[in-house]
Tab-separated table of C-alpha atoms in Angstrom:
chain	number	residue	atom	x	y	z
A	1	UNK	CA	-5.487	-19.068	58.505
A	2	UNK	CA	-5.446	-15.926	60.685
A	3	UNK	CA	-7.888	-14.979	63.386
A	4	UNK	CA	-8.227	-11.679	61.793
A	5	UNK	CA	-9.156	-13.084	58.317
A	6	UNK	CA	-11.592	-16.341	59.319
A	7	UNK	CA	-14.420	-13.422	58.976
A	8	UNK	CA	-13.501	-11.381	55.753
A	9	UNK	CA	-16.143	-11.670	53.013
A	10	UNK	CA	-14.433	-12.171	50.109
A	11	UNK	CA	-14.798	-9.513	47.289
A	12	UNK	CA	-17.878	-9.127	45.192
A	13	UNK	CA	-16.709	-9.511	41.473
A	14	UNK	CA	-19.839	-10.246	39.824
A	15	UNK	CA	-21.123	-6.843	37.954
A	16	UNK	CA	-24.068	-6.697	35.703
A	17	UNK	CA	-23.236	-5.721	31.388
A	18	UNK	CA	-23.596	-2.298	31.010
A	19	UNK	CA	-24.229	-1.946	27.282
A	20	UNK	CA	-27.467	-0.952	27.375
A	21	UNK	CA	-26.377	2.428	29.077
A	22	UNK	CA	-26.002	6.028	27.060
A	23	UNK	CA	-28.905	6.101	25.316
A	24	UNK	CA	-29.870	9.005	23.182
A	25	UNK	CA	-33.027	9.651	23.923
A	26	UNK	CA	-33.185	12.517	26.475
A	27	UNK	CA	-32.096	11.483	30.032
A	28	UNK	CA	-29.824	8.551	30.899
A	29	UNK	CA	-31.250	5.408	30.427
A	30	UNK	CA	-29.682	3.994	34.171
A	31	UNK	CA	-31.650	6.910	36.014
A	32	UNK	CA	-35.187	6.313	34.097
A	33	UNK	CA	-34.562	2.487	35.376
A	34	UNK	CA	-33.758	3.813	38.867
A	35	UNK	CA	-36.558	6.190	39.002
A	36	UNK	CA	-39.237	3.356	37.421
A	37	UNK	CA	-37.867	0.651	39.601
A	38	UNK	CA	-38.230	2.792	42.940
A	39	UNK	CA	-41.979	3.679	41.270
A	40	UNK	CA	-41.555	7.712	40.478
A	41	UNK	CA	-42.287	6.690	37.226
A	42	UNK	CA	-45.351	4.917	35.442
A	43	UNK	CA	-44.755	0.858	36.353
A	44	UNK	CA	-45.162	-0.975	33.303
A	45	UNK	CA	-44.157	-4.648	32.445
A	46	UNK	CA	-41.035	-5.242	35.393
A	47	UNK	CA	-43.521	-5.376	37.712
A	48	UNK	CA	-43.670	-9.061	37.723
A	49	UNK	CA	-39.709	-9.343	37.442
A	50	UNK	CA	-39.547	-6.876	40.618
A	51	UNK	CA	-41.901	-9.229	42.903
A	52	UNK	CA	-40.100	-12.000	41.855
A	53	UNK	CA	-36.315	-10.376	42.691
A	54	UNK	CA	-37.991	-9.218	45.894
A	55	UNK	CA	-38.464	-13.128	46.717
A	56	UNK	CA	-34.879	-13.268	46.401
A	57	UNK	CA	-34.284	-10.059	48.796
A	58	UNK	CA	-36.046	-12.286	51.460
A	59	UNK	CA	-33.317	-15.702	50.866
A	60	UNK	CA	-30.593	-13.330	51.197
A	61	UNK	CA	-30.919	-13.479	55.206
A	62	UNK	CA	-27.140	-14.631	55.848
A	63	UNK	CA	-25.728	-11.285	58.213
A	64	UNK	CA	-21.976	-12.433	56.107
A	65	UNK	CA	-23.337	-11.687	52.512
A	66	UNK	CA	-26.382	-9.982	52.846
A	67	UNK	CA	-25.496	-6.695	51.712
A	68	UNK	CA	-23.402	-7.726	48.619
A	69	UNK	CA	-26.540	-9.792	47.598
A	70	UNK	CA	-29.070	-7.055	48.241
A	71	UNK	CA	-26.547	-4.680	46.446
A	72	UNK	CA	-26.205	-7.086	43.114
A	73	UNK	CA	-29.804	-7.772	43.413
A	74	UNK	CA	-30.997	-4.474	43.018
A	75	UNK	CA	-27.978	-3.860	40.120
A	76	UNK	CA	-29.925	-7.013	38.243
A	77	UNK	CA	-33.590	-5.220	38.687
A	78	UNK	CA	-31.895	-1.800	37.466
A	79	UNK	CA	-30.724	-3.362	34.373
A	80	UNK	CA	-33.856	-5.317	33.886
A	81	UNK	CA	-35.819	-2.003	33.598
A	82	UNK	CA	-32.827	-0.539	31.174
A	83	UNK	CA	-33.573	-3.279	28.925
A	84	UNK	CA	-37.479	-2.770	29.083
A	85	UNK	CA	-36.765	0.708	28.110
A	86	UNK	CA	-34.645	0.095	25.281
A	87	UNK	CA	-36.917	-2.419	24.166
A	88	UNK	CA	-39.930	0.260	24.122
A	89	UNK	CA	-37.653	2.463	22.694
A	90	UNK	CA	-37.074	-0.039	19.945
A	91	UNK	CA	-40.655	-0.231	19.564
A	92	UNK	CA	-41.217	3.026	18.852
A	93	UNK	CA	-38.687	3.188	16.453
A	94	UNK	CA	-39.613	0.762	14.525
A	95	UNK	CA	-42.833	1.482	14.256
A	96	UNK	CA	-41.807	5.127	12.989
A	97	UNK	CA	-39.436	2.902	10.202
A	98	UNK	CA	-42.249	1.141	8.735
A	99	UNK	CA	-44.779	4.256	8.983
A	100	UNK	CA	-41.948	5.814	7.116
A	101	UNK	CA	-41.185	3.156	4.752
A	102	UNK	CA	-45.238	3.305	3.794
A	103	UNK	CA	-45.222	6.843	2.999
A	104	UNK	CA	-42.297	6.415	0.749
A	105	UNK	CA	-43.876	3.341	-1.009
A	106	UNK	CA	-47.312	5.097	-1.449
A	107	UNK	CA	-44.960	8.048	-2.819
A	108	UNK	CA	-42.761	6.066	-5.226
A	109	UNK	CA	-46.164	4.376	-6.686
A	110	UNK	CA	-48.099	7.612	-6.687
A	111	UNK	CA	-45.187	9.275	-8.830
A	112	UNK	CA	-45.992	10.505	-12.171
A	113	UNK	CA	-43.307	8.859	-13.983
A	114	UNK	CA	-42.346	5.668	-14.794
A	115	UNK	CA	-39.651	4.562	-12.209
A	116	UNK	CA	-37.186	1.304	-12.875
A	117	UNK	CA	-34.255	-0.688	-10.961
A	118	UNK	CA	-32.182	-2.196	-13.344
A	119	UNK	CA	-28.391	-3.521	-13.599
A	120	UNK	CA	-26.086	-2.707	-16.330
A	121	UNK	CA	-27.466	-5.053	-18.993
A	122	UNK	CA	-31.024	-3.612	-18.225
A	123	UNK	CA	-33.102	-6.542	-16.316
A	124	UNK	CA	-35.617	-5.328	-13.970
A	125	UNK	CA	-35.259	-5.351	-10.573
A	126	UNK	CA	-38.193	-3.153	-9.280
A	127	UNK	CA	-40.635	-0.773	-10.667
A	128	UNK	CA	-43.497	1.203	-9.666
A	129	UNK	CA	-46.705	1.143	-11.055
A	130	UNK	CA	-46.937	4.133	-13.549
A	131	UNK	CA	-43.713	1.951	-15.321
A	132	UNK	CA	-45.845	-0.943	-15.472
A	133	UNK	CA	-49.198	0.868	-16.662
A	134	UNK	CA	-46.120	2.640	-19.138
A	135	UNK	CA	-44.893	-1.287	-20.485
A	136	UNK	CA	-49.151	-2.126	-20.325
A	137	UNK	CA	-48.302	-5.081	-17.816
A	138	UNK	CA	-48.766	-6.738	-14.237
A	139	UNK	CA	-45.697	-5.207	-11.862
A	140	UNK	CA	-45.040	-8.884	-10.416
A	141	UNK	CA	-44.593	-10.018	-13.708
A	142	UNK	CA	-42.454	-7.700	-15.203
A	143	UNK	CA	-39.398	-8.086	-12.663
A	144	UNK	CA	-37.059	-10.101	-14.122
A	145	UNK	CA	-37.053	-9.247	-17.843
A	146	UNK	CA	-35.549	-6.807	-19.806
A	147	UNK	CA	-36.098	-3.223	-20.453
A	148	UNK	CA	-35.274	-3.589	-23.658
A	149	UNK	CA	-37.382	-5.682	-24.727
A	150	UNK	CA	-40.078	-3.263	-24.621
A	151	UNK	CA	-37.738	-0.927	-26.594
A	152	UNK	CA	-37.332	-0.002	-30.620
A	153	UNK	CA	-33.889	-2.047	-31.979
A	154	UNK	CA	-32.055	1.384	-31.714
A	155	UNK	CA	-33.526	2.446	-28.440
A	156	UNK	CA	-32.533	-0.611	-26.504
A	157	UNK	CA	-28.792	0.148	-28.176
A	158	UNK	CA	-29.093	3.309	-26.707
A	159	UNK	CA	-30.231	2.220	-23.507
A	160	UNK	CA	-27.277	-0.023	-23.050
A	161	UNK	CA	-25.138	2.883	-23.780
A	162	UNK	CA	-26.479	5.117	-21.342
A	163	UNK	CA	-26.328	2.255	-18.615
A	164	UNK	CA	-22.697	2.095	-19.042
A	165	UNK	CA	-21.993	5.737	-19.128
A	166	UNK	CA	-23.038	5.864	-16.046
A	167	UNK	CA	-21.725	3.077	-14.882
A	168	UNK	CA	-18.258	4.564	-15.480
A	169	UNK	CA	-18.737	7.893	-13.793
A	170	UNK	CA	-20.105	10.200	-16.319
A	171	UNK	CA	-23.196	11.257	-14.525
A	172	UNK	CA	-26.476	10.956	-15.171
A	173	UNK	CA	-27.561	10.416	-18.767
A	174	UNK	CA	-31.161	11.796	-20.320
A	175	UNK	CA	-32.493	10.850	-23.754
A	176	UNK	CA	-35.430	9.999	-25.851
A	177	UNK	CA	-36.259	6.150	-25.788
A	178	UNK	CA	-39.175	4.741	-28.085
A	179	UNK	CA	-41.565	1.974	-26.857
A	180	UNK	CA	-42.061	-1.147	-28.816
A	181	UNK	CA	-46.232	-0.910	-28.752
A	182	UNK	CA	-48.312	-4.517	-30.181
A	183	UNK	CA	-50.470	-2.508	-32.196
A	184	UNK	CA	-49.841	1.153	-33.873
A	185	UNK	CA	-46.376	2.953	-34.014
A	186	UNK	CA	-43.716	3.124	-31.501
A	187	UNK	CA	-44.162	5.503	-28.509
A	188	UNK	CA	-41.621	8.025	-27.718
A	189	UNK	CA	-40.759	8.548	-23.751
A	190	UNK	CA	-38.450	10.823	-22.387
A	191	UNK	CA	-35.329	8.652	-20.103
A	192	UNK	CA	-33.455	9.706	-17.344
A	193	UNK	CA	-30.640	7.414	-15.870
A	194	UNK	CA	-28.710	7.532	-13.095
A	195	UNK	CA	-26.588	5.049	-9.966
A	196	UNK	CA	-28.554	3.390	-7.579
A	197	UNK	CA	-27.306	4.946	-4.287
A	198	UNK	CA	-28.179	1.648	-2.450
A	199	UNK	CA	-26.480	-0.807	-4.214
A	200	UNK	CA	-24.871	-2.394	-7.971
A	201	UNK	CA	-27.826	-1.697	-10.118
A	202	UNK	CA	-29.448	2.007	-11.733
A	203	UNK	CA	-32.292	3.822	-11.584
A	204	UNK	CA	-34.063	4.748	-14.685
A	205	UNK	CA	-37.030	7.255	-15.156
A	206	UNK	CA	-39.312	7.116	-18.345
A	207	UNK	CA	-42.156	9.704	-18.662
A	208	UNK	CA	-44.695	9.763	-21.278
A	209	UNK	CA	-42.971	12.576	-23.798
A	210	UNK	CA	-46.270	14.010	-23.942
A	211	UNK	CA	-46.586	14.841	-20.399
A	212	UNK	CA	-42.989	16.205	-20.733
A	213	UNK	CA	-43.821	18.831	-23.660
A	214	UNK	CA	-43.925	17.661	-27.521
A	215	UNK	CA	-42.306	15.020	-28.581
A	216	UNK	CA	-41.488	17.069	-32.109
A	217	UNK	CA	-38.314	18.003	-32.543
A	218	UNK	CA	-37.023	15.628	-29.664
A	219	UNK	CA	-35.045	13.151	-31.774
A	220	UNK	CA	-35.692	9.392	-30.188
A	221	UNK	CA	-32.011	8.827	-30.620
A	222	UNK	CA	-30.580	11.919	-29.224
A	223	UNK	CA	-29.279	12.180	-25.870
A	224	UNK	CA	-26.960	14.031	-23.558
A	225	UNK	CA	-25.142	13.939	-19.884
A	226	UNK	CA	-26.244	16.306	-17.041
């Protein structure tokens, strides 16, 4: 070997992942970390993580690799704190998801109508409660049977139709449905269908046909695409 080259450190090639980087909150993730770690900003949990890479400053005493250690040691602390701040950012966002998702479900449940998940051959998949309190059952134990089988003969038939109407692109379907009830005559409910935009199965809307206007001259078997 050379004179000149005995004393050449060889070239630092270790980097630190950068995928935590371009965030879009506002400012750039890589600064916030910077700023934090150099304490212009509120110190938080890398505290301990910062004392302990500080330890680590100290070992790196050798005058050959000193400054490449210092240099990847404080690239390690920066993306410590990036990850910390993604991770409260992550936070945050979750805990506007489920906030969120609450509001909907008190929403859906608070609806006036009777709302239903069903597939094509009309099993229920979810429902609110003002569709249970509209079949006169528990929620749990509804999921899992059929829709028609709180139906007239001739409704169900029609029910099945309307599934697969829209199953096949024609839109959403309306009609008048009658309820099978245990004691008196059947009850007539207005029915709107339509595709579930999340997945395979429908979503189907009864509401009491005398909360929709009078049932008279609305013809249970009569129905039409919008």
């Amino acid at each position: 070997m050379q004179e000149g080259q005995q004393h050449c450190r060889p070239e630092r090639v270790l980097t630190v992942p950068n995928s935590t980087r371009g965030s879009g909150h506002p400012g750039d993730l890589r600064a916030r970390a910077v700023s934090r770690l150099t304490g212009r900003a509120p110190a938080g949990a890398h505290e301990g993580a910062a004392a302990a890479f500080s330890v680590l400053h100290e070992l790196a005493s050798s005058p050959s690799t000193a400054a490449d250690a210092l240099a990847l040691l404080h690239e390690l602390q920066v993306h410590q704190v990036e990850v910390e701040l993604q991770a409260e950012e992550l936070r945050a966002s979750r805990a506007e998801l489920e906030s969120a998702l609450q509001r909907q479900v008190q929403l859906y449940d608070a609806m006036p109508v009777g709302c239903f998940t069903v597939d094509l051959v009309g099993t229920m998949h979810e429902l609110n409660l003002p569709g249970a309190a509209l079949l006169a059952s528990e929620r749990d134990a509804l999921v899992g049977q059929s829709l028609c089988s709180f139906l007239t003969a001739e409704s169900a038939q029609l029910l099945r139709l309307q599934l697969t109407r829209v199953s096949v692109g024609r839109g959403a379907q309306t009609c008048s449905l009658q309820l099978n009830r245990r004691h008196g005559d059947p009850h007539v409910v207005h029915a709107a269908f339509n595709v579930d935009p999340a997945g395979r199965t429908f979503l189907v809307a009864l509401m009491d046909a005398g909360l929709g206007g009078q049932a008279r001259g609305a013809e249970p078997g009569s129905s039409q695409a919008t």
